[in-house]
Amino acid sequence: MTRMVASSAPGRAAEPTLFGAERRVGVLLPLPLPEPYDYRVPPGMDLAPGDVVAVPLGPRQLAGVVWSHGSGAVDGAKLKPVAHRFDVPPMTEDQRRFIDWVASYTMTPPGQVLRMAISVPAALEPPRPLLAYAAKPDAEPPPGFKMTPQRRRILEIVADGPPRGAADLAEAAACGTGVVRALAEAGMLEPVLLPPTPIGAPDWHRPGPDLSPAQAAAAAALKERLAAGAYATLLLDGVTGSGKTEVYFEAIAAALAAGKQVLVLLPEIALSAQWLERFARRFGAPPAEWHSDLTGAARRDTWRAVADGRARVVVGARSALFLPYRELGLIIVDEEHDGAYKQEEGAIYHARDMAVARAHIGGFPIVLVSATPSLETQVNADSHRYLRVHLPGRHGGAELPDVRLIDLRQDRPPARHWLAPTLRKALAETLAAGEQAMLFLNRRGYAPLTLCRACGHRLQCPNCTAWLVEHRLARKLQCHHCGYSAPMENKCPNCFEEGTMAACGPGVERVAEEVAELFPDARTAIMASDTLFGPRAIQEMVRKVADHELDLLIGTQVMAKGHHFPMLTLVGVVDADLGLAGGDLRAGERTYQLLHQVAGRAGRGERPGVVYLQTYMPEHPVMQALAAGDRDGFYALEAEQRLEAAMPPFGRLAALIVSGEDEGAVDRVAYALGRAAPRSDTVAVLGPAPAPLALLRGRHRRRLLLKAPRGVAVQPLVADWLGRVEVPSSVRVQVDVDPYSFL
């Protein structure tokens, strides 16, 4: 019989403790495990669901979460005891339900999902005070202690400011931390223990900017739903430059006023530079950040601040969704259509869809924000499952740019060049007028392919089915899928001829080379993920463009969205057809969204903008819709084609990706899955077939795709399917429910 004991531990919710007769609990561990393990609760320890505990597992000790009372499957005499409970707030019931839901939907072991929620083990220990150093008045150097210029500089720094850590002082004085410690050991500095780094507290009382009537009406609609205190999904649908961010800032202020935490998801760190500045201006303090570029200490402090409720607003990448929020009351998903929200490794999930589920479980609103919503979101809004809040015009009277097509079959660039005469002329006129321009090509490096003119050999990655990309600035060849790199050689590795290796096609570096030839006096820069490392570098580049220290920016999708450059009036897309190749289900939709976002960088200030799209297919529906500014017409056509093919969002897909280092073993499992596949009048399975990237990071890959009607739950079908086939340990089968890409 289950005994219920109220917990009296300070700072814990009054949630009943669940014990069996043997005082056992089920502890979920952050491992790919399907269920909790039973542990014995030692005398004197009270535990409740959600408590974070340390438990033994074999020779090691792991952190886990009390998930339930014990299953009773293990004899009580064999149970190992819980080692201790960590002094952190327990995981809320909503978050535990969310982890279980994500695990069930994505067919991922719950323990693997939990791992994303307790991803910073160091945060489970109490935060340690920071050792800093302050000035020590009237301190004299001991005999024989030499006062070097660096030591004097450190003393000058601490004399004029608050206590600072050794690393901060060393950076400010351009010296090593040993210099700081030597001063402290000599009695010249006073050691001081500071509390952990505080988290900024956004002030919702601060007045925001004046909103246009359309913005004010949109903000009122968001706040009305927030005040209702119930789940709702809202689509904030506004053209580029319409001021969507300021609108949802009003919703953030309302949530803070109601005592709630807020999560803002951004698809890429690159979008955060200007966003963070705008947030700090609006609320007087920065939000807590969560992304892969944070230091270990910053991750520890942020995780802890979210768990105990000090972090009131979190902005981050998709993994921020799994942080241990105490009082989450609003989620914003900016650029909700962006493919970066899809996690393709480990637990495979789409953060936008999981965020909607998190809001539903928590009973609070979620706002999806985009100028080019995903077709799934568009259909949900059209069918009134989501509430659409529309901003039809640009803020401040700015006009949408004029989009023009350049037919490369007629308006051809010179040989071994990539900019058509029309675009060259427009660039010259823009630069002569003192305005800024942007050239977009979604290819990093110098050239996507290098081949031998003598024998035709193409340089391919040894680990992947992919060509090596030439990066001439770094003098290396690189695979953009696994990171393999090799030095550039002038000799063919196949026929050993000298001087025969030729670059084929353009990357951003090659376009920059052409621009330098055409406009030698223009101040240019390349903006791509492999030329800018981390948020600070991106922020500095954005500042240079905003301050007109650059005339022409050349880059990839890193620069395509989220940035506001008032003097940028011309955008040229070097290869508008690039995303349409390959026959991907979402190729047209993604190309339209990306090019629309790129075009939206032009003419956001007082001066009108123009966009040139270089294409070999001006008659393509994507190009025609962009040139006509007919977004809704494009979506209607795309929806009609998907409906006819019973493809998402009008049908369901689930993919199996079979991979391993032994190609024969992979093929055997893939064919066995093909023979065991469920089939009926409504359910079909395609494959097995080699994946487009048939070799990735040294692993051979095969794909199978299950296709079912929209109302069918695919997870039970896939679970039954997998249960019919024995998979050896050398082969991995990953399940991707609702696949986004098909590589």
XYZ file of C-alpha atoms in Angstrom:
743
model
C 0.000 0.000 0.000
C 1.361 3.442 -0.902
C 2.141 5.709 2.015
C 1.967 9.498 1.521
C 4.194 11.717 3.643
C 4.263 15.492 3.289
C 7.718 16.916 2.742
C 8.863 19.628 5.119
C 12.186 20.434 3.437
C 12.644 24.206 3.034
C 11.927 25.648 -0.398
C 10.110 22.560 -1.647
C 6.551 22.350 -2.819
C 4.075 20.633 -0.515
C 3.780 17.674 -2.867
C 3.115 14.304 -1.191
C 5.942 11.801 -0.963
C 5.218 8.502 -2.708
C 6.699 5.399 -1.139
C 5.907 1.730 -1.349
C 5.916 -0.440 1.744
C 9.681 -0.804 1.385
C 10.234 2.951 0.999
C 11.230 2.644 -2.624
C 11.140 5.261 -5.369
C 11.510 5.120 -9.128
C 14.413 7.327 -10.245
C 14.728 8.300 -13.904
C 18.367 8.568 -14.958
C 19.733 10.734 -17.807
C 20.588 7.693 -19.932
C 18.799 6.094 -22.902
C 16.633 4.054 -20.519
C 12.942 3.262 -21.107
C 11.797 3.593 -17.487
C 12.886 4.590 -13.964
C 15.000 2.292 -11.782
C 13.908 1.387 -8.243
C 15.964 2.653 -5.293
C 15.532 2.409 -1.550
C 14.971 5.580 0.461
C 17.247 5.538 3.522
C 15.849 6.329 6.994
C 15.549 10.029 7.731
C 15.314 11.041 4.070
C 12.003 12.271 2.673
C 11.614 12.381 -1.092
C 8.882 13.671 -3.388
C 8.326 13.372 -7.128
C 10.616 15.792 -8.938
C 13.411 15.719 -6.377
C 16.855 15.589 -7.937
C 18.934 12.880 -6.282
C 22.254 11.102 -6.538
C 22.046 7.320 -6.898
C 24.561 4.529 -7.519
C 24.619 2.784 -10.886
C 27.306 0.131 -11.025
C 30.606 1.626 -9.905
C 29.550 5.246 -10.494
C 27.088 7.699 -9.021
C 24.620 9.585 -11.229
C 22.152 12.405 -10.804
C 18.553 11.477 -11.522
C 15.021 12.608 -10.774
C 12.444 10.925 -8.570
C 9.774 10.046 -11.127
C 7.334 7.816 -9.255
C 6.953 5.290 -6.493
C 8.932 2.148 -7.178
C 7.716 -0.462 -9.620
C 8.342 -3.352 -7.229
C 10.067 -5.349 -9.957
C 13.249 -5.757 -7.869
C 13.372 -7.571 -4.548
C 13.564 -5.061 -1.715
C 16.658 -6.684 -0.255
C 18.538 -5.999 -3.480
C 17.637 -2.312 -3.738
C 20.478 0.168 -3.542
C 19.867 3.273 -1.439
C 19.547 6.825 -2.718
C 22.839 8.536 -1.854
C 21.490 12.047 -1.246
C 19.100 14.697 -2.464
C 20.568 17.749 -4.192
C 19.672 21.114 -2.757
C 17.891 22.360 -5.874
C 14.193 23.021 -6.436
C 12.354 19.867 -7.502
C 11.401 19.437 -11.143
C 7.814 20.562 -11.591
C 5.016 18.182 -12.505
C 4.532 20.083 -15.785
C 8.115 19.517 -16.796
C 8.005 15.835 -15.914
C 4.834 15.444 -17.974
C 6.548 17.314 -20.815
C 9.570 15.004 -20.751
C 7.296 11.958 -20.837
C 5.281 13.474 -23.699
C 8.356 14.304 -25.793
C 9.728 10.814 -25.207
C 6.450 9.204 -26.271
C 5.954 11.414 -29.334
C 9.506 11.156 -30.648
C 9.884 7.488 -29.634
C 12.956 8.370 -27.588
C 13.761 6.745 -24.218
C 12.569 9.099 -21.431
C 16.001 9.062 -19.833
C 17.528 10.455 -23.024
C 15.053 13.343 -22.969
C 15.733 13.912 -19.254
C 19.406 14.294 -20.119
C 18.558 17.517 -21.964
C 16.808 18.830 -18.835
C 19.659 18.157 -16.384
C 22.450 18.850 -18.834
C 24.668 20.760 -16.367
C 25.630 18.459 -13.468
C 27.740 21.198 -11.878
C 24.589 23.295 -11.397
C 23.225 20.730 -8.939
C 25.838 21.704 -6.364
C 25.451 24.968 -4.406
C 27.062 27.871 -6.281
C 30.492 28.727 -4.982
C 31.410 32.323 -4.111
C 33.710 34.026 -6.609
C 37.194 34.893 -5.424
C 37.912 38.492 -6.408
C 40.540 41.066 -5.526
C 40.137 44.614 -4.235
C 42.538 47.461 -3.555
C 44.385 47.315 -0.225
C 44.854 50.886 1.024
C 48.349 51.923 2.083
C 49.823 48.542 1.154
C 53.591 48.611 0.641
C 55.488 46.059 -1.442
C 57.563 43.655 0.683
C 61.346 43.798 0.418
C 62.650 42.514 -2.875
C 59.215 42.589 -4.559
C 59.683 44.229 -7.947
C 56.880 46.509 -9.162
C 56.724 45.727 -12.876
C 54.585 47.803 -15.281
C 51.985 44.997 -15.384
C 51.745 44.883 -11.595
C 51.374 48.657 -11.431
C 48.645 48.517 -14.069
C 46.665 45.970 -12.045
C 46.898 48.140 -8.925
C 45.664 51.137 -10.939
C 42.692 49.113 -12.220
C 41.544 47.890 -8.788
C 42.067 51.361 -7.290
C 39.452 52.820 -9.636
C 36.795 50.122 -9.538
C 35.006 47.336 -7.671
C 36.600 43.979 -6.803
C 37.298 41.853 -9.867
C 38.264 38.254 -10.531
C 41.814 37.265 -11.460
C 40.872 36.489 -15.069
C 39.112 39.854 -15.523
C 42.045 41.757 -14.051
C 44.551 39.863 -16.165
C 42.558 40.565 -19.328
C 42.267 44.270 -18.512
C 46.001 44.527 -17.806
C 47.037 42.321 -20.750
C 48.941 39.887 -18.541
C 48.585 36.439 -17.020
C 46.588 35.548 -13.915
C 49.859 34.649 -12.188
C 50.676 38.364 -11.971
C 47.424 38.957 -10.063
C 48.059 36.078 -7.667
C 51.618 37.242 -7.034
C 50.282 40.657 -5.961
C 47.764 39.002 -3.643
C 50.439 36.753 -2.085
C 52.610 39.844 -1.533
C 49.778 41.513 0.369
C 49.192 44.169 -2.292
C 45.622 43.026 -3.073
C 42.764 42.154 -0.726
C 41.013 38.818 -1.502
C 37.214 39.196 -1.446
C 34.514 36.537 -1.771
C 31.686 37.721 -4.017
C 28.296 36.052 -4.390
C 27.628 34.164 -7.644
C 27.156 36.280 -10.742
C 23.730 37.925 -10.512
C 21.155 37.449 -13.241
C 19.700 40.642 -14.703
C 16.147 41.496 -13.694
C 14.171 42.917 -16.653
C 11.960 45.802 -15.547
C 8.496 45.494 -17.071
C 7.548 48.932 -15.668
C 9.771 50.687 -18.201
C 7.734 52.287 -20.991
C 8.205 50.843 -24.448
C 8.410 52.791 -27.712
C 5.338 54.324 -29.297
C 3.498 51.672 -31.288
C 1.631 52.190 -34.504
C -2.140 51.527 -34.398
C -1.587 48.124 -36.042
C 1.150 47.223 -33.567
C -0.937 48.385 -30.608
C -3.888 46.278 -31.746
C -1.630 43.219 -32.184
C -0.061 43.734 -28.744
C -3.519 44.042 -27.181
C -4.550 40.721 -28.765
C -1.490 38.969 -27.308
C -2.021 40.468 -23.848
C -5.706 39.523 -23.901
C -4.817 35.869 -24.387
C -2.155 36.095 -21.703
C -4.665 37.564 -19.244
C -7.038 34.669 -19.933
C -4.543 32.364 -18.206
C -5.140 29.446 -20.542
C -3.407 27.654 -23.376
C -3.580 29.279 -26.806
C -1.312 29.279 -29.839
C -1.085 32.616 -31.619
C 0.608 33.319 -34.938
C 2.116 36.807 -35.070
C 2.179 37.138 -38.838
C 3.800 40.339 -40.101
C 5.824 41.385 -43.105
C 9.570 41.922 -42.666
C 10.162 45.222 -40.894
C 6.637 45.425 -39.425
C 7.870 45.615 -35.828
C 6.876 42.141 -34.643
C 9.577 42.132 -31.961
C 8.255 45.289 -30.266
C 4.777 43.767 -30.305
C 5.761 40.596 -28.516
C 7.927 42.621 -26.104
C 4.601 43.985 -24.835
C 3.433 40.424 -24.197
C 6.696 39.718 -22.350
C 6.108 42.780 -20.156
C 2.590 41.563 -19.356
C 3.864 38.094 -18.444
C 6.531 39.575 -16.160
C 3.909 41.770 -14.516
C 1.905 38.618 -13.806
C 4.909 37.021 -12.102
C 5.660 34.540 -14.884
C 8.882 33.382 -16.504
C 9.226 33.839 -20.256
C 11.115 31.774 -22.830
C 12.077 33.278 -26.203
C 13.395 30.789 -28.743
C 15.609 32.014 -31.590
C 16.755 29.619 -34.313
C 20.376 30.803 -34.412
C 22.810 32.661 -32.189
C 23.439 34.946 -35.150
C 20.012 36.501 -34.678
C 20.649 37.429 -31.067
C 23.052 40.402 -31.386
C 20.588 43.150 -32.312
C 17.795 41.356 -30.456
C 19.718 41.486 -27.168
C 20.422 45.192 -27.608
C 16.751 45.917 -28.265
C 15.683 43.848 -25.258
C 18.122 45.648 -22.931
C 16.891 49.046 -24.166
C 13.284 48.025 -23.596
C 13.650 46.345 -20.182
C 16.804 47.917 -18.749
C 18.614 44.581 -18.300
C 19.645 41.686 -20.518
C 17.824 38.353 -20.440
C 19.462 35.105 -19.445
C 21.042 33.438 -22.481
C 21.181 29.729 -23.326
C 23.152 28.418 -26.297
C 26.178 26.291 -27.145
C 28.685 29.164 -27.007
C 28.212 29.807 -23.282
C 31.077 28.977 -20.946
C 30.622 26.155 -18.462
C 30.308 28.646 -15.606
C 27.661 30.640 -17.461
C 25.664 27.487 -18.183
C 25.839 26.479 -14.532
C 24.712 29.891 -13.281
C 21.912 30.169 -15.840
C 20.548 26.662 -15.208
C 20.461 27.360 -11.470
C 18.856 30.774 -11.935
C 16.125 29.275 -14.137
C 15.488 26.495 -11.610
C 15.094 28.804 -8.639
C 13.136 31.432 -10.592
C 15.697 34.261 -10.590
C 15.988 34.186 -14.391
C 12.702 35.747 -15.462
C 13.349 35.865 -19.225
C 15.455 33.302 -21.097
C 16.456 33.680 -24.740
C 18.046 30.709 -26.365
C 18.336 28.028 -28.982
C 16.071 24.975 -29.120
C 17.616 23.254 -26.059
C 16.443 26.154 -23.854
C 13.010 24.532 -24.024
C 14.173 21.837 -21.580
C 15.489 24.132 -18.830
C 13.871 23.619 -15.380
C 11.453 26.573 -15.306
C 9.614 27.164 -12.035
C 6.887 29.523 -13.286
C 6.888 29.435 -17.076
C 3.943 31.428 -18.387
C 4.761 32.452 -21.977
C 6.803 31.070 -24.882
C 7.792 33.086 -27.958
C 9.129 31.182 -30.987
C 10.704 33.778 -33.289
C 11.210 32.855 -36.965
C 9.072 29.810 -36.234
C 9.498 28.487 -39.790
C 13.277 28.123 -39.503
C 14.777 24.682 -40.089
C 17.316 25.193 -37.288
C 14.563 24.317 -34.807
C 14.788 20.684 -35.934
C 17.163 18.594 -33.833
C 18.546 15.846 -36.095
C 20.820 13.983 -33.650
C 20.121 12.110 -30.429
C 16.518 12.805 -29.472
C 15.079 13.923 -32.826
C 12.482 16.645 -32.313
C 11.206 19.938 -33.714
C 11.485 22.631 -31.035
C 8.539 24.633 -32.390
C 6.188 21.668 -32.149
C 7.518 20.625 -28.751
C 7.118 24.229 -27.526
C 3.442 24.124 -28.497
C 3.113 20.904 -26.472
C 4.924 22.519 -23.501
C 2.506 25.446 -23.532
C -0.468 23.095 -23.755
C 0.772 21.049 -20.785
C 1.442 24.221 -18.774
C -1.853 25.867 -19.736
C -0.384 29.149 -21.003
C -0.054 30.963 -24.370
C 2.622 30.493 -26.996
C 3.325 33.000 -29.776
C 4.758 31.824 -33.109
C 6.384 34.701 -34.995
C 7.238 34.860 -38.697
C 6.914 36.852 -41.897
C 6.875 33.522 -43.761
C 5.167 30.935 -41.560
C 5.701 27.246 -42.115
C 2.957 25.623 -44.155
C 1.968 23.613 -41.072
C 1.440 26.804 -39.064
C -0.272 28.515 -41.978
C -2.790 25.674 -42.290
C -3.420 25.648 -38.531
C -4.105 29.393 -38.604
C -6.379 29.092 -41.652
C -8.362 26.354 -39.896
C -8.583 28.527 -36.718
C -6.660 26.069 -34.542
C -4.241 28.958 -34.087
C -5.243 32.589 -33.688
C -3.670 34.789 -36.362
C -2.520 38.294 -35.376
C -1.589 40.190 -38.533
C 0.751 43.129 -39.186
C 0.262 43.942 -42.879
C 2.682 46.886 -43.313
C 6.195 47.961 -42.413
C 6.673 50.143 -39.360
C 7.375 53.852 -39.740
C 6.105 54.191 -43.295
C 8.887 52.132 -44.922
C 7.844 50.319 -48.084
C 8.496 46.698 -48.997
C 11.329 46.351 -51.537
C 10.787 45.972 -55.266
C 11.766 42.392 -56.228
C 13.109 41.907 -59.778
C 14.174 38.747 -61.565
C 17.382 38.471 -63.584
C 17.088 35.713 -66.196
C 20.603 34.288 -66.350
C 19.805 32.646 -69.679
C 19.580 36.126 -71.208
C 21.523 38.407 -68.840
C 24.677 36.309 -68.559
C 27.655 37.069 -66.325
C 31.076 37.202 -68.010
C 33.002 33.924 -68.205
C 34.183 32.662 -64.786
C 32.228 35.425 -63.069
C 28.929 35.227 -61.199
C 27.279 38.657 -61.185
C 25.071 39.513 -64.175
C 25.512 42.907 -65.895
C 22.200 44.182 -64.475
C 23.278 43.392 -60.909
C 26.742 44.888 -61.490
C 25.160 48.131 -62.666
C 22.786 48.242 -59.674
C 25.705 47.706 -57.285
C 27.670 50.536 -58.874
C 24.708 52.926 -58.601
C 24.014 51.958 -54.983
C 27.617 52.441 -53.867
C 27.866 55.745 -55.794
C 24.792 56.984 -53.890
C 26.481 56.261 -50.536
C 24.084 53.438 -49.731
C 24.787 49.864 -48.682
C 24.320 46.593 -50.552
C 24.181 42.920 -49.674
C 25.036 39.920 -51.868
C 23.564 36.615 -50.729
C 24.818 33.148 -51.643
C 24.067 30.226 -49.352
C 27.437 28.563 -49.955
C 30.361 28.936 -47.598
C 33.968 28.959 -48.755
C 35.446 29.663 -52.181
C 34.032 26.848 -54.319
C 31.724 23.885 -53.586
C 33.731 21.473 -55.749
C 37.347 21.033 -56.817
C 38.238 18.698 -59.698
C 41.206 17.758 -61.829
C 41.094 19.119 -65.375
C 43.320 16.270 -66.548
C 41.511 13.152 -65.261
C 38.203 14.524 -63.921
C 38.842 13.356 -60.334
C 36.642 15.160 -57.785
C 37.825 15.780 -54.246
C 35.408 13.995 -51.915
C 35.263 13.636 -48.126
C 36.571 10.207 -47.039
C 33.900 10.043 -44.314
C 30.814 11.386 -46.139
C 29.039 11.333 -49.484
C 29.966 14.969 -50.005
C 32.441 17.049 -51.992
C 35.194 18.878 -50.171
C 34.612 22.639 -50.176
C 37.568 24.860 -50.950
C 38.222 27.593 -48.385
C 40.864 29.685 -50.083
C 41.226 32.241 -47.285
C 42.107 29.462 -44.823
C 43.968 27.465 -47.523
C 42.137 24.231 -46.782
C 39.505 21.850 -48.122
C 36.693 21.052 -45.723
C 33.634 18.827 -45.394
C 30.697 20.807 -44.049
C 29.008 17.664 -42.721
C 31.655 16.001 -40.541
C 34.316 18.721 -40.245
C 37.082 16.755 -42.015
C 39.689 19.080 -43.496
C 42.825 18.738 -45.588
C 45.399 21.223 -46.899
C 44.944 22.523 -50.442
C 47.272 20.781 -52.881
C 48.246 21.767 -56.408
C 48.718 18.125 -57.419
C 45.877 15.739 -58.290
C 45.797 12.840 -55.768
C 44.504 10.525 -58.519
C 46.705 11.169 -61.584
C 49.440 13.186 -59.803
C 49.432 15.913 -62.454
C 50.640 19.330 -61.246
C 48.552 22.501 -61.629
C 45.395 20.773 -62.847
C 43.091 21.297 -59.847
C 40.256 23.691 -60.683
C 37.584 25.299 -58.505
C 34.045 24.777 -59.831
C 31.163 27.049 -58.933
C 31.062 29.969 -56.540
C 31.078 30.285 -52.768
C 30.951 33.582 -50.881
C 34.750 33.932 -50.985
C 34.716 33.725 -54.783
C 31.943 36.312 -55.007
C 33.996 38.566 -52.719
C 36.942 38.150 -55.105
C 34.761 39.332 -57.999
C 33.459 42.290 -55.971
C 37.019 43.337 -55.121
C 37.840 43.278 -58.813
C 34.783 45.398 -59.696
C 34.764 47.821 -56.751
C 38.273 48.004 -55.277
C 37.426 51.016 -53.105
C 34.301 49.501 -51.542
C 34.530 48.451 -47.907
C 33.418 44.812 -48.004
C 33.159 41.913 -45.570
C 32.112 38.263 -45.627
C 29.485 37.153 -43.126
C 29.305 33.361 -42.797
C 29.375 30.873 -39.942
C 32.998 29.936 -40.650
C 34.253 33.537 -40.769
C 32.501 34.736 -37.596
C 33.046 32.762 -34.416
C 30.496 33.309 -31.672
C 27.947 35.999 -30.800
C 30.553 38.705 -30.126
C 32.023 38.490 -33.614
C 28.546 38.557 -35.134
C 27.565 41.496 -32.943
C 30.638 43.436 -34.059
C 29.893 42.743 -37.724
C 26.282 43.869 -37.283
C 27.508 47.043 -35.579
C 29.861 47.834 -38.446
C 27.055 47.508 -40.975
C 24.622 49.543 -38.855
C 27.239 52.296 -38.369
C 28.002 52.318 -42.120
C 31.600 51.238 -41.643
C 30.964 48.743 -44.464
C 29.539 49.354 -47.924
C 28.889 45.833 -49.107
C 28.190 42.652 -47.162
C 28.608 39.226 -48.795
C 27.291 36.237 -46.939
C 25.166 33.194 -46.287
C 21.890 32.742 -44.402
C 23.603 33.945 -41.192
C 22.911 37.483 -42.442
C 19.564 36.714 -44.067
C 17.150 37.449 -41.263
C 16.571 39.371 -38.087
C 18.934 42.277 -38.814
C 17.887 45.885 -39.336
C 20.212 48.019 -41.501
C 18.561 51.370 -42.380
C 21.067 52.301 -45.127
C 20.921 48.931 -46.900
C 18.892 49.496 -50.057
C 20.083 46.768 -52.464
C 20.059 42.994 -52.052
C 21.391 40.706 -54.779
C 20.827 36.952 -54.640
C 23.609 35.312 -56.641
C 21.949 31.899 -57.085
C 18.238 32.007 -56.272
C 17.720 28.458 -57.625
C 20.154 26.827 -55.199
C 17.592 25.484 -52.723
C 15.241 24.098 -55.377
C 17.488 21.208 -56.390
C 17.101 17.685 -55.039
C 13.324 17.179 -55.027
C 12.931 17.657 -51.259
C 9.338 17.823 -50.009
C 9.888 21.308 -48.583
C 12.349 22.621 -51.191
C 9.959 25.197 -52.652
C 8.676 26.330 -49.267
C 12.147 26.680 -47.758
C 13.509 28.514 -50.793
C 10.598 30.949 -50.738
C 11.014 31.587 -47.005
C 14.776 32.111 -47.212
C 14.672 34.430 -50.219
C 11.742 36.382 -48.770
C 13.730 36.879 -45.558
C 16.835 37.909 -47.510
C 14.801 40.374 -49.559
C 13.391 41.776 -46.339
C 16.797 43.253 -45.401
C 16.412 45.911 -48.142
C 14.717 49.262 -47.721
C 13.922 49.065 -44.018
C 14.740 52.736 -43.440
C 13.610 55.889 -45.205
C 15.150 54.956 -48.560
C 13.349 52.445 -50.789
C 14.912 49.063 -51.461
C 15.298 46.829 -54.498
C 16.087 43.118 -54.677
C 17.554 41.252 -57.668
C 17.163 37.478 -57.871
C 19.519 35.800 -60.355
C 17.781 32.678 -61.665
C 17.761 30.220 -64.546
C 14.085 29.490 -63.789
C 12.219 32.818 -63.679
C 8.997 30.970 -64.528
C 9.190 28.829 -61.356
C 6.258 29.455 -58.940
C 8.682 30.461 -56.171
C 10.303 33.143 -58.337
C 6.971 34.380 -59.661
C 5.506 34.649 -56.158
C 8.548 36.567 -54.889
C 8.493 38.991 -57.819
C 4.740 39.577 -57.468
C 4.801 39.837 -53.681
C 2.096 37.158 -53.628
C 2.907 35.208 -50.480
C -0.622 33.911 -49.913
C -0.864 32.763 -53.530
C 2.343 30.769 -53.143
C 1.111 29.133 -49.930
C -2.226 28.279 -51.552
C -0.448 26.544 -54.454
C 1.950 24.732 -52.113
C -0.945 23.563 -49.927
C -2.872 22.331 -52.960
C 0.100 20.236 -54.133
C 0.689 18.783 -50.652
C -3.012 17.973 -50.229
C -3.096 16.175 -53.566
C -0.059 14.075 -52.566
C -1.375 13.543 -48.993
C 1.901 14.954 -47.686
C 2.352 17.000 -44.465
C 0.524 18.870 -43.142
C -2.231 16.800 -44.794
C -0.584 13.452 -44.066
C 1.852 11.880 -41.600
C 5.431 10.731 -42.150
C 7.875 8.796 -40.004
C 11.381 7.923 -41.125
C 13.724 5.158 -40.048
C 17.422 5.872 -40.530
C 19.548 2.703 -40.405
C 23.272 3.347 -39.958
C 26.512 1.620 -39.090
C 30.155 1.278 -40.028
C 29.620 -2.145 -41.660
C 27.730 -1.543 -44.909
C 26.669 -5.193 -45.195
C 25.160 -5.244 -41.713
C 23.331 -1.987 -42.417
C 21.859 -3.398 -45.629
C 20.748 -6.604 -43.899
C 18.860 -4.679 -41.207
C 17.392 -2.251 -43.738
C 16.089 -5.051 -45.958
C 14.697 -6.919 -42.938
C 12.826 -3.752 -41.940
C 11.582 -3.418 -45.498
C 10.160 -6.958 -45.429
C 8.546 -6.416 -42.011
C 7.068 -3.015 -42.870
C 3.388 -2.347 -42.086
C 1.262 -2.003 -45.200
C -2.442 -1.459 -45.741
C -4.820 0.446 -47.958
C -3.911 3.640 -46.099
C -0.332 3.044 -44.890
C 2.632 2.710 -47.242
C 6.358 2.301 -46.672
C 8.965 3.541 -49.137
C 12.440 2.017 -49.174
C 14.859 0.942 -48.035
C 17.050 3.216 -50.131
C 20.461 4.814 -49.682
C 20.141 8.197 -48.000
C 21.246 11.185 -50.125
C 24.162 11.334 -47.696
C 24.709 7.568 -47.906
C 27.965 7.893 -45.953
C 28.037 10.386 -43.070
C 30.843 10.648 -40.519
C 32.043 7.200 -41.512
C 28.644 5.526 -41.113
C 26.688 3.989 -44.013
C 23.057 5.093 -44.042
C 19.774 3.705 -45.423
C 16.329 5.255 -45.084
C 12.762 3.950 -44.946
C 9.746 6.250 -44.942
C 6.311 5.430 -43.547
C 3.437 7.442 -45.033
C 0.005 7.515 -43.393
C -3.180 9.637 -43.325
C -3.223 12.677 -41.085
C -5.392 11.134 -38.376
C -3.224 8.025 -37.910
C -0.935 7.784 -34.869
C 2.293 6.596 -36.450
C 4.129 5.829 -33.201
C 2.309 2.524 -32.441
C 2.801 1.437 -36.058
C 6.530 2.135 -35.881
C 6.893 0.491 -32.459
C 5.225 -2.699 -33.724
C 7.355 -2.546 -36.882
C 10.623 -2.273 -34.971
C 9.578 -5.090 -32.660
C 9.540 -7.521 -35.593
C 13.221 -7.092 -36.486
C 16.296 -7.980 -34.471
C 18.901 -5.232 -34.734
C 22.533 -6.066 -33.845
C 24.452 -3.725 -31.562
C 26.682 -2.624 -34.450
C 23.697 -1.065 -36.258
C 21.664 1.908 -35.078
C 18.063 2.566 -36.099
C 16.869 6.116 -35.460
C 13.227 7.138 -35.619
C 12.333 10.558 -36.989
C 8.651 11.318 -36.504
C 7.616 14.200 -38.785
C 10.960 14.360 -40.671
C 11.970 17.824 -41.787
C 14.901 17.006 -44.036
C 15.536 13.839 -45.999
C 19.340 13.759 -46.074
